[in-house]
Amino acid sequence: MSAGEESGIAGNGRGYLSERGWRSWAFTLDHKRIGAMYLWSTIVFFLLGGVFALLLRLELLSPQAKYFSNHAYNVFFTLHGAMMIFLFVIPAIPSGLGNFLIPLHLGAKDVAFPRLNLASYWIFAAGFLVIIGSLVAPMDTGWTFYTPYSAKTGAAVATLSLGVFLIGMSSILTGLNFIVTIHKLRAPGMTWHRLPLFIWSMYATSIIQVVATPVVGVTFLLLAAERLLGVGFFDPSKGGDPVLFQHFFWFYSHPVVYVMILPAMGIVSEVIPVFSRKPIFGYNAIAYSSLAIAFIGFLVWGHHMFTSGMSPLANTIFSFLTFFVAVPTAVKVFNWIATLYRGSITFESPMLYALTFIFLFIIGGLTGPFLGALATNVQLHDTYFVVAHFHYTMMGGTVMGFFAGLHYWFPKMTGRMLNEKVARVAWALVFLGFNLTFFTMFIAGTRGMPRRYAEYIPKFHTENVISTVGSAILALGILVMMWNFVQGLRKGAQAPSDPWRSLTLEWRAASPPETENFHEIPQVADWPYGYGTRKA
Amino acid sequence: MDNVLAFGAASAEAGRIDAVFLFITVIGGFFFLLTQGLLIYFAVRYRRRSPERDNETPGITGNHLLEFFWILIPTLVVVAIFYYGWRVYDDLREPRPGATEVYVTGRQWMWEVKYPDGRTALNEIRVPQGKPVKFILTATDVIHGFYLPDFRVKMDAIPGRLTSLWVQPDRTGEYTIYCTVYCGDGHSNMNARLIVMPPEQYVAWAAGKEERGEGEEQLSLHERGERIVGRTGCLNCHAVSGKEKIGPNFHGVYGSTVPLSDGTSVKADEEYLRESIVDPGAKVVKGYPNVMPTYKTTLKPDEVQAVIEFLKKPD
Ligand code: HEM
Ligand SMILES: [Cu+2]
Ligand SMILES: [Cu+2]
């Protein structure tokens, strides 16, 4: 503890941010800088994807096409989905916050392979440049690329697939890097059961990335071959099978929903105990449920295809297995809530977002069984109900977790504090706007509105108007949050090394940390959740 | 039937699916209240009251009995939901015996309907009330989704394969059919109608006593054309005026000079309009995809005349 306190006091310089100039970023091997580059890139794509979302909502104000052609609408939802998924939700927490935090959490100087880490970033950048390049003939297939449509449309499908392929390669390398780092670079005394839960969730995430991503890489190569060389893997007139593509796609994309959610769950598991001043409840249950989710997540991809003509037996098995993902997920929720019990809870912005995560994720999670049960899936599949479900899990879950993390670690990453009042205003707008936008989609979906509709029949008008109003409020909230970040960076108060009185190792480093992270490698004698009972 | 609420089920089978929906809603509602209730209650009840309290919170790190129960109970609950959902799905998989069959083919962006006796139709399926009907689905170009929300069922229509679903409508009326698998620019306009007729009327219609487009002959040519354009899917791809859909707007076509994709141009007279309808690939308008289907077999010559008459003054 004492060594940490010292470095904390010494930490009013610019730490790892001291060097300036583009070279100091482009060629950096520092995991913190690489993490920061990922954060900047992914936040830019989040905002860009958000602009597309607002255009979609604008068009849906009226049942008939009013502002854009149907084709433009289709392009917008494809770009919205593809950017949000591939360029924001998948990389933001693992590659952004993960890069920044994993070595700090472990008490290490850097990740195991710093050069590989830099290469991963640049492969990622190549990927997003290629994706931006594909805008010359913008994609209109939806982020799911279903064949045969994607094999026929005139858009730059092969280009975008190449972009996603590169992004995937970057995730695989990052995943490998993290797995080795977690195995090899733990500080003395940092046993597996003293690891912060964020590390456990990142460990499970990395395994999924390494195992699942190659499949999507190959799938997109096959798709490119189909388009460019006319091979007929997915073309029935050439003996192929269009549904095979869906199997390949979901074999990757279902596990990947856990790549999106597990890291956010890790953040919530860090934030809740700190602001409750109580140890986390059920450490082992939370840690191992991440692994259980990662494992079961590989066996359920067929639940996206119940109406694709799969055999009834396959449908039954996939439905049965799907329900078992719900159990470890529920266990986590119960453990977080139990952590609050008899705590001494304060509501700073990281905690507000963490509690919001739990609140919204419960709704997302409880609507999963409607989709997992066969009888109701056949009704709700491909309607707005699914859109609502995955926004509650991914935006209500992952993105709220990400916001919690950004507010929580902002002082560590930048050395400055955020304006708490502004942060709360932003939070209130986001919370209100989110629920208006997406809850109405459950209603529209239950009443039968199909997804990916540029035009709809007037009976769904009310839901859509409310949703669009909600999206404007949500957007305003996010703008206020971004403005707060910029203001914080420019003139936020100096951050102490441990503003939230947290026990994980990153708070023993200076704010912002020195390039080497710690003056001496910390010794770990206990788990990081001994709040409250600990004698100060 | 367009304004039915979520629970305006149009068949007994749909009612059974709604029961599953309700069952999950009740269970979900219980867990919703339990978890959100505790979340909010704890957050309020245990908010920090004094700084000293920070160091006095109990060092609870877990409880094996609780963990055991909150693994066991959700497991039992999800197995129950799975079972009920599967049960109903499995019961409703095979159509009741004696189902009428209708072949439905999805193509960008319309539904082609074939009855076993050879009659065909577009975007309109007529079936008798109270009898099981089986839809046998396929597609010619890309995957489409055949969705009947009032009956709570859908099935993908896949090129090179036959899939099927069935319903047994309880009430007469008109129900919307949507395309649910994204299929390109016309996806959200790819609707069709399911018309459930009283059995006697259906029999009469099927016997051909009541021709398709019943009573249309009595109308003026222009009115008749308007009806045909409405029921054969032209408006899925063409708007009359305003924002264009997939093909050119109808307003002002007649008499204009149309630029063609081969660089030439043509005056849009009656013959051009006729050819555009029965052999649309022959002259493709510049700047548009060659996706319009031929109406050679679906429209009789006098129907084509009526459509041409309508196209002359479409507004
Ligand atoms: C409680 C556990 C959950 C269950 C039982 C569940 C079940 C399902 C099912 C069956 C579908 C397919 C619906 C359909 O298209 O017919 C689905 C869609 C989806 N779920 Fe979940 N889900 C759960 C949690 C999650 C989580 C945690 C996430 C992500 C963070 C997530 C993200 C998604 C996404 C992205 C889709 C839609 C993908 C698309 O079609 O574009 N779900 N869910
Ligand atoms: Cu899934
Ligand atoms: Cu469609």
PDB file of N, CA and C in Angstrom, chain A residues 17-89:
ATOM      1  N   LEU A  17       1.166  10.332 -20.885  1.00  0.00           N
ATOM      2  CA  LEU A  17       0.740  11.256 -21.936  1.00  0.00           C
ATOM      3  C   LEU A  17       1.780  12.331 -22.216  1.00  0.00           C
ATOM      4  N   SER A  18       2.964  12.271 -21.536  1.00  0.00           N
ATOM      5  CA  SER A  18       3.931  13.370 -21.650  1.00  0.00           C
ATOM      6  C   SER A  18       4.405  13.607 -23.068  1.00  0.00           C
ATOM      7  N   GLU A  19       4.790  12.543 -23.742  1.00  0.00           N
ATOM      8  CA  GLU A  19       5.325  12.722 -25.096  1.00  0.00           C
ATOM      9  C   GLU A  19       4.257  13.257 -26.016  1.00  0.00           C
ATOM     10  N   ARG A  20       4.649  14.121 -26.947  1.00  0.00           N
ATOM     11  CA  ARG A  20       3.667  14.657 -27.880  1.00  0.00           C
ATOM     12  C   ARG A  20       4.065  14.350 -29.307  1.00  0.00           C
ATOM     13  N   GLY A  21       3.194  14.666 -30.227  1.00  0.00           N
ATOM     14  CA  GLY A  21       3.506  14.465 -31.642  1.00  0.00           C
ATOM     15  C   GLY A  21       2.916  13.147 -32.129  1.00  0.00           C
ATOM     16  N   TRP A  22       2.595  13.093 -33.419  1.00  0.00           N
ATOM     17  CA  TRP A  22       1.864  11.927 -33.921  1.00  0.00           C
ATOM     18  C   TRP A  22       2.682  10.642 -33.846  1.00  0.00           C
ATOM     19  N   ARG A  23       4.046  10.790 -33.978  1.00  0.00           N
ATOM     20  CA  ARG A  23       4.860   9.579 -33.914  1.00  0.00           C
ATOM     21  C   ARG A  23       4.763   8.901 -32.560  1.00  0.00           C
ATOM     22  N   SER A  24       4.651   9.743 -31.528  1.00  0.00           N
ATOM     23  CA  SER A  24       4.621   9.179 -30.189  1.00  0.00           C
ATOM     24  C   SER A  24       3.357   8.339 -30.010  1.00  0.00           C
ATOM     25  N   TRP A  25       2.369   8.565 -30.862  1.00  0.00           N
ATOM     26  CA  TRP A  25       1.167   7.731 -30.820  1.00  0.00           C
ATOM     27  C   TRP A  25       1.256   6.603 -31.834  1.00  0.00           C
ATOM     28  N   ALA A  26       1.580   6.938 -33.074  1.00  0.00           N
ATOM     29  CA  ALA A  26       1.512   5.935 -34.140  1.00  0.00           C
ATOM     30  C   ALA A  26       2.463   4.772 -33.895  1.00  0.00           C
ATOM     31  N   PHE A  27       3.599   5.030 -33.250  1.00  0.00           N
ATOM     32  CA  PHE A  27       4.583   3.959 -33.051  1.00  0.00           C
ATOM     33  C   PHE A  27       4.691   3.528 -31.602  1.00  0.00           C
ATOM     34  N   THR A  28       3.733   3.917 -30.799  1.00  0.00           N
ATOM     35  CA  THR A  28       3.857   3.619 -29.373  1.00  0.00           C
ATOM     36  C   THR A  28       3.701   2.123 -29.104  1.00  0.00           C
ATOM     37  N   LEU A  29       4.434   1.641 -28.115  1.00  0.00           N
ATOM     38  CA  LEU A  29       4.227   0.257 -27.699  1.00  0.00           C
ATOM     39  C   LEU A  29       3.505   0.212 -26.353  1.00  0.00           C
ATOM     40  N   ASP A  30       3.154   1.399 -25.839  1.00  0.00           N
ATOM     41  CA  ASP A  30       2.536   1.477 -24.530  1.00  0.00           C
ATOM     42  C   ASP A  30       1.064   1.039 -24.612  1.00  0.00           C
ATOM     43  N   HIS A  31       0.716   0.029 -23.837  1.00  0.00           N
ATOM     44  CA  HIS A  31      -0.665  -0.478 -23.890  1.00  0.00           C
ATOM     45  C   HIS A  31      -1.679   0.612 -23.586  1.00  0.00           C
ATOM     46  N   LYS A  32      -1.292   1.619 -22.788  1.00  0.00           N
ATOM     47  CA  LYS A  32      -2.255   2.653 -22.417  1.00  0.00           C
ATOM     48  C   LYS A  32      -2.552   3.562 -23.605  1.00  0.00           C
ATOM     49  N   ARG A  33      -1.482   3.865 -24.348  1.00  0.00           N
ATOM     50  CA  ARG A  33      -1.693   4.694 -25.532  1.00  0.00           C
ATOM     51  C   ARG A  33      -2.460   3.926 -26.600  1.00  0.00           C
ATOM     52  N   ILE A  34      -2.120   2.648 -26.753  1.00  0.00           N
ATOM     53  CA  ILE A  34      -2.838   1.862 -27.756  1.00  0.00           C
ATOM     54  C   ILE A  34      -4.311   1.774 -27.362  1.00  0.00           C
ATOM     55  N   GLY A  35      -4.543   1.555 -26.065  1.00  0.00           N
ATOM     56  CA  GLY A  35      -5.932   1.539 -25.589  1.00  0.00           C
ATOM     57  C   GLY A  35      -6.626   2.848 -25.887  1.00  0.00           C
ATOM     58  N   ALA A  36      -5.914   3.947 -25.654  1.00  0.00           N
ATOM     59  CA  ALA A  36      -6.529   5.255 -25.905  1.00  0.00           C
ATOM     60  C   ALA A  36      -6.848   5.431 -27.385  1.00  0.00           C
ATOM     61  N   MET A  37      -5.964   4.934 -28.268  1.00  0.00           N
ATOM     62  CA  MET A  37      -6.248   5.061 -29.704  1.00  0.00           C
ATOM     63  C   MET A  37      -7.500   4.265 -30.066  1.00  0.00           C
ATOM     64  N   TYR A  38      -7.625   3.069 -29.500  1.00  0.00           N
ATOM     65  CA  TYR A  38      -8.840   2.294 -29.754  1.00  0.00           C
ATOM     66  C   TYR A  38     -10.063   3.060 -29.238  1.00  0.00           C
ATOM     67  N   LEU A  39      -9.928   3.650 -28.060  1.00  0.00           N
ATOM     68  CA  LEU A  39     -11.087   4.345 -27.506  1.00  0.00           C
ATOM     69  C   LEU A  39     -11.517   5.487 -28.410  1.00  0.00           C
ATOM     70  N   TRP A  40     -10.535   6.294 -28.839  1.00  0.00           N
ATOM     71  CA  TRP A  40     -10.881   7.388 -29.752  1.00  0.00           C
ATOM     72  C   TRP A  40     -11.559   6.861 -31.000  1.00  0.00           C
ATOM     73  N   SER A  41     -10.943   5.837 -31.622  1.00  0.00           N
ATOM     74  CA  SER A  41     -11.506   5.353 -32.893  1.00  0.00           C
ATOM     75  C   SER A  41     -12.916   4.826 -32.671  1.00  0.00           C
ATOM     76  N   THR A  42     -13.085   4.000 -31.630  1.00  0.00           N
ATOM     77  CA  THR A  42     -14.393   3.381 -31.475  1.00  0.00           C
ATOM     78  C   THR A  42     -15.447   4.422 -31.112  1.00  0.00           C
ATOM     79  N   ILE A  43     -15.073   5.430 -30.337  1.00  0.00           N
ATOM     80  CA  ILE A  43     -16.076   6.446 -29.990  1.00  0.00           C
ATOM     81  C   ILE A  43     -16.484   7.233 -31.237  1.00  0.00           C
ATOM     82  N   VAL A  44     -15.530   7.492 -32.119  1.00  0.00           N
ATOM     83  CA  VAL A  44     -15.893   8.169 -33.367  1.00  0.00           C
ATOM     84  C   VAL A  44     -16.914   7.338 -34.135  1.00  0.00           C
ATOM     85  N   PHE A  45     -16.686   6.024 -34.211  1.00  0.00           N
ATOM     86  CA  PHE A  45     -17.643   5.194 -34.957  1.00  0.00           C
ATOM     87  C   PHE A  45     -18.970   5.069 -34.229  1.00  0.00           C
ATOM     88  N   PHE A  46     -18.922   5.133 -32.912  1.00  0.00           N
ATOM     89  CA  PHE A  46     -20.174   5.134 -32.150  1.00  0.00           C
ATOM     90  C   PHE A  46     -21.002   6.361 -32.528  1.00  0.00           C
ATOM     91  N   LEU A  47     -20.332   7.511 -32.600  1.00  0.00           N
ATOM     92  CA  LEU A  47     -21.075   8.725 -32.935  1.00  0.00           C
ATOM     93  C   LEU A  47     -21.580   8.685 -34.388  1.00  0.00           C
ATOM     94  N   LEU A  48     -20.726   8.171 -35.265  1.00  0.00           N
ATOM     95  CA  LEU A  48     -21.128   8.072 -36.670  1.00  0.00           C
ATOM     96  C   LEU A  48     -22.292   7.093 -36.829  1.00  0.00           C
ATOM     97  N   GLY A  49     -22.163   5.936 -36.198  1.00  0.00           N
ATOM     98  CA  GLY A  49     -23.269   4.969 -36.230  1.00  0.00           C
ATOM     99  C   GLY A  49     -24.524   5.585 -35.646  1.00  0.00           C
ATOM    100  N   GLY A  50     -24.347   6.432 -34.638  1.00  0.00           N
ATOM    101  CA  GLY A  50     -25.489   7.104 -34.022  1.00  0.00           C
ATOM    102  C   GLY A  50     -26.168   8.064 -34.984  1.00  0.00           C
ATOM    103  N   VAL A  51     -25.364   8.747 -35.793  1.00  0.00           N
ATOM    104  CA  VAL A  51     -25.959   9.650 -36.782  1.00  0.00           C
ATOM    105  C   VAL A  51     -26.835   8.855 -37.749  1.00  0.00           C
ATOM    106  N   PHE A  52     -26.341   7.707 -38.197  1.00  0.00           N
ATOM    107  CA  PHE A  52     -27.170   6.881 -39.086  1.00  0.00           C
ATOM    108  C   PHE A  52     -28.462   6.465 -38.388  1.00  0.00           C
ATOM    109  N   ALA A  53     -28.348   6.137 -37.099  1.00  0.00           N
ATOM    110  CA  ALA A  53     -29.546   5.728 -36.363  1.00  0.00           C
ATOM    111  C   ALA A  53     -30.560   6.861 -36.328  1.00  0.00           C
ATOM    112  N   LEU A  54     -30.069   8.086 -36.142  1.00  0.00           N
ATOM    113  CA  LEU A  54     -31.005   9.213 -36.091  1.00  0.00           C
ATOM    114  C   LEU A  54     -31.684   9.417 -37.446  1.00  0.00           C
ATOM    115  N   LEU A  55     -30.927   9.179 -38.526  1.00  0.00           N
ATOM    116  CA  LEU A  55     -31.546   9.297 -39.850  1.00  0.00           C
ATOM    117  C   LEU A  55     -32.648   8.244 -40.020  1.00  0.00           C
ATOM    118  N   LEU A  56     -32.387   7.039 -39.516  1.00  0.00           N
ATOM    119  CA  LEU A  56     -33.409   5.997 -39.595  1.00  0.00           C
ATOM    120  C   LEU A  56     -34.660   6.429 -38.838  1.00  0.00           C
ATOM    121  N   ARG A  57     -34.426   6.917 -37.621  1.00  0.00           N
ATOM    122  CA  ARG A  57     -35.577   7.311 -36.805  1.00  0.00           C
ATOM    123  C   ARG A  57     -36.317   8.460 -37.469  1.00  0.00           C
ATOM    124  N   LEU A  58     -35.576   9.361 -38.101  1.00  0.00           N
ATOM    125  CA  LEU A  58     -36.215  10.481 -38.782  1.00  0.00           C
ATOM    126  C   LEU A  58     -37.156   9.963 -39.866  1.00  0.00           C
ATOM    127  N   GLU A  59     -36.653   9.046 -40.675  1.00  0.00           N
ATOM    128  CA  GLU A  59     -37.472   8.521 -41.763  1.00  0.00           C
ATOM    129  C   GLU A  59     -38.720   7.832 -41.214  1.00  0.00           C
ATOM    130  N   LEU A  60     -38.574   7.160 -40.075  1.00  0.00           N
ATOM    131  CA  LEU A  60     -39.703   6.393 -39.550  1.00  0.00           C
ATOM    132  C   LEU A  60     -40.760   7.273 -38.874  1.00  0.00           C
ATOM    133  N   LEU A  61     -40.510   8.572 -38.830  1.00  0.00           N
ATOM    134  CA  LEU A  61     -41.549   9.466 -38.331  1.00  0.00           C
ATOM    135  C   LEU A  61     -42.815   9.336 -39.161  1.00  0.00           C
ATOM    136  N   SER A  62     -42.649   9.068 -40.446  1.00  0.00           N
ATOM    137  CA  SER A  62     -43.848   8.935 -41.270  1.00  0.00           C
ATOM    138  C   SER A  62     -43.882   7.534 -41.868  1.00  0.00           C
ATOM    139  N   PRO A  63     -45.082   6.982 -41.994  1.00  0.00           N
ATOM    140  CA  PRO A  63     -45.214   5.622 -42.524  1.00  0.00           C
ATOM    141  C   PRO A  63     -44.707   5.509 -43.962  1.00  0.00           C
ATOM    142  N   GLN A  64     -44.911   6.561 -44.753  1.00  0.00           N
ATOM    143  CA  GLN A  64     -44.440   6.515 -46.136  1.00  0.00           C
ATOM    144  C   GLN A  64     -43.038   7.077 -46.225  1.00  0.00           C
ATOM    145  N   ALA A  65     -42.292   6.648 -47.246  1.00  0.00           N
ATOM    146  CA  ALA A  65     -40.964   7.218 -47.446  1.00  0.00           C
ATOM    147  C   ALA A  65     -41.115   8.726 -47.627  1.00  0.00           C
ATOM    148  N   LYS A  66     -40.377   9.489 -46.838  1.00  0.00           N
ATOM    149  CA  LYS A  66     -40.586  10.923 -46.893  1.00  0.00           C
ATOM    150  C   LYS A  66     -39.274  11.657 -47.166  1.00  0.00           C
ATOM    151  N   TYR A  67     -38.257  11.329 -46.387  1.00  0.00           N
ATOM    152  CA  TYR A  67     -37.000  12.069 -46.542  1.00  0.00           C
ATOM    153  C   TYR A  67     -36.007  11.338 -47.436  1.00  0.00           C
ATOM    154  N   PHE A  68     -36.010  10.013 -47.356  1.00  0.00           N
ATOM    155  CA  PHE A  68     -35.022   9.247 -48.122  1.00  0.00           C
ATOM    156  C   PHE A  68     -35.730   8.178 -48.938  1.00  0.00           C
ATOM    157  N   SER A  69     -35.033   7.699 -49.969  1.00  0.00           N
ATOM    158  CA  SER A  69     -35.580   6.580 -50.723  1.00  0.00           C
ATOM    159  C   SER A  69     -35.448   5.320 -49.877  1.00  0.00           C
ATOM    160  N   ASN A  70     -36.187   4.281 -50.250  1.00  0.00           N
ATOM    161  CA  ASN A  70     -36.051   3.013 -49.535  1.00  0.00           C
ATOM    162  C   ASN A  70     -34.613   2.513 -49.589  1.00  0.00           C
ATOM    163  N   HIS A  71     -33.985   2.726 -50.729  1.00  0.00           N
ATOM    164  CA  HIS A  71     -32.611   2.248 -50.847  1.00  0.00           C
ATOM    165  C   HIS A  71     -31.698   2.968 -49.845  1.00  0.00           C
ATOM    166  N   ALA A  72     -31.853   4.271 -49.757  1.00  0.00           N
ATOM    167  CA  ALA A  72     -31.015   5.018 -48.813  1.00  0.00           C
ATOM    168  C   ALA A  72     -31.263   4.516 -47.392  1.00  0.00           C
ATOM    169  N   TYR A  73     -32.523   4.282 -47.061  1.00  0.00           N
ATOM    170  CA  TYR A  73     -32.847   3.764 -45.733  1.00  0.00           C
ATOM    171  C   TYR A  73     -32.117   2.446 -45.481  1.00  0.00           C
ATOM    172  N   ASN A  74     -32.144   1.573 -46.491  1.00  0.00           N
ATOM    173  CA  ASN A  74     -31.498   0.266 -46.325  1.00  0.00           C
ATOM    174  C   ASN A  74     -29.990   0.413 -46.125  1.00  0.00           C
ATOM    175  N   VAL A  75     -29.412   1.362 -46.831  1.00  0.00           N
ATOM    176  CA  VAL A  75     -27.983   1.617 -46.649  1.00  0.00           C
ATOM    177  C   VAL A  75     -27.726   2.119 -45.222  1.00  0.00           C
ATOM    178  N   PHE A  76     -28.594   2.999 -44.764  1.00  0.00           N
ATOM    179  CA  PHE A  76     -28.384   3.562 -43.423  1.00  0.00           C
ATOM    180  C   PHE A  76     -28.445   2.473 -42.349  1.00  0.00           C
ATOM    181  N   PHE A  77     -29.433   1.569 -42.432  1.00  0.00           N
ATOM    182  CA  PHE A  77     -29.488   0.591 -41.339  1.00  0.00           C
ATOM    183  C   PHE A  77     -28.330  -0.395 -41.423  1.00  0.00           C
ATOM    184  N   THR A  78     -27.858  -0.638 -42.661  1.00  0.00           N
ATOM    185  CA  THR A  78     -26.704  -1.524 -42.781  1.00  0.00           C
ATOM    186  C   THR A  78     -25.465  -0.873 -42.161  1.00  0.00           C
ATOM    187  N   LEU A  79     -25.237   0.394 -42.512  1.00  0.00           N
ATOM    188  CA  LEU A  79     -24.047   1.058 -41.981  1.00  0.00           C
ATOM    189  C   LEU A  79     -24.171   1.252 -40.475  1.00  0.00           C
ATOM    190  N   HIS A  80     -25.374   1.590 -40.030  1.00  0.00           N
ATOM    191  CA  HIS A  80     -25.577   1.729 -38.589  1.00  0.00           C
ATOM    192  C   HIS A  80     -25.187   0.436 -37.882  1.00  0.00           C
ATOM    193  N   GLY A  81     -25.767  -0.682 -38.338  1.00  0.00           N
ATOM    194  CA  GLY A  81     -25.516  -1.958 -37.680  1.00  0.00           C
ATOM    195  C   GLY A  81     -24.059  -2.373 -37.791  1.00  0.00           C
ATOM    196  N   ALA A  82     -23.525  -2.302 -38.991  1.00  0.00           N
ATOM    197  CA  ALA A  82     -22.161  -2.783 -39.191  1.00  0.00           C
ATOM    198  C   ALA A  82     -21.165  -1.952 -38.378  1.00  0.00           C
ATOM    199  N   MET A  83     -21.350  -0.631 -38.357  1.00  0.00           N
ATOM    200  CA  MET A  83     -20.409   0.200 -37.591  1.00  0.00           C
ATOM    201  C   MET A  83     -20.556  -0.052 -36.104  1.00  0.00           C
ATOM    202  N   MET A  84     -21.792  -0.077 -35.634  1.00  0.00           N
ATOM    203  CA  MET A  84     -22.000  -0.267 -34.207  1.00  0.00           C
ATOM    204  C   MET A  84     -21.421  -1.602 -33.747  1.00  0.00           C
ATOM    205  N   ILE A  85     -21.678  -2.653 -34.521  1.00  0.00           N
ATOM    206  CA  ILE A  85     -21.231  -3.973 -34.083  1.00  0.00           C
ATOM    207  C   ILE A  85     -19.721  -4.131 -34.273  1.00  0.00           C
ATOM    208  N   PHE A  86     -19.256  -3.968 -35.516  1.00  0.00           N
ATOM    209  CA  PHE A  86     -17.874  -4.339 -35.804  1.00  0.00           C
ATOM    210  C   PHE A  86     -16.871  -3.265 -35.383  1.00  0.00           C
ATOM    211  N   LEU A  87     -17.287  -2.003 -35.428  1.00  0.00           N
ATOM    212  CA  LEU A  87     -16.315  -0.947 -35.140  1.00  0.00           C
ATOM    213  C   LEU A  87     -16.520  -0.309 -33.772  1.00  0.00           C
ATOM    214  N   PHE A  88     -17.611  -0.656 -33.100  1.00  0.00           N
ATOM    215  CA  PHE A  88     -17.799  -0.074 -31.783  1.00  0.00           C
ATOM    216  C   PHE A  88     -17.979  -1.128 -30.678  1.00  0.00           C
ATOM    217  N   VAL A  89     -19.109  -1.836 -30.675  1.00  0.00           N
ATOM    218  CA  VAL A  89     -19.386  -2.676 -29.504  1.00  0.00           C
ATOM    219  C   VAL A  89     -18.353  -3.784 -29.323  1.00  0.00           C
TER     220      VAL A  89
END
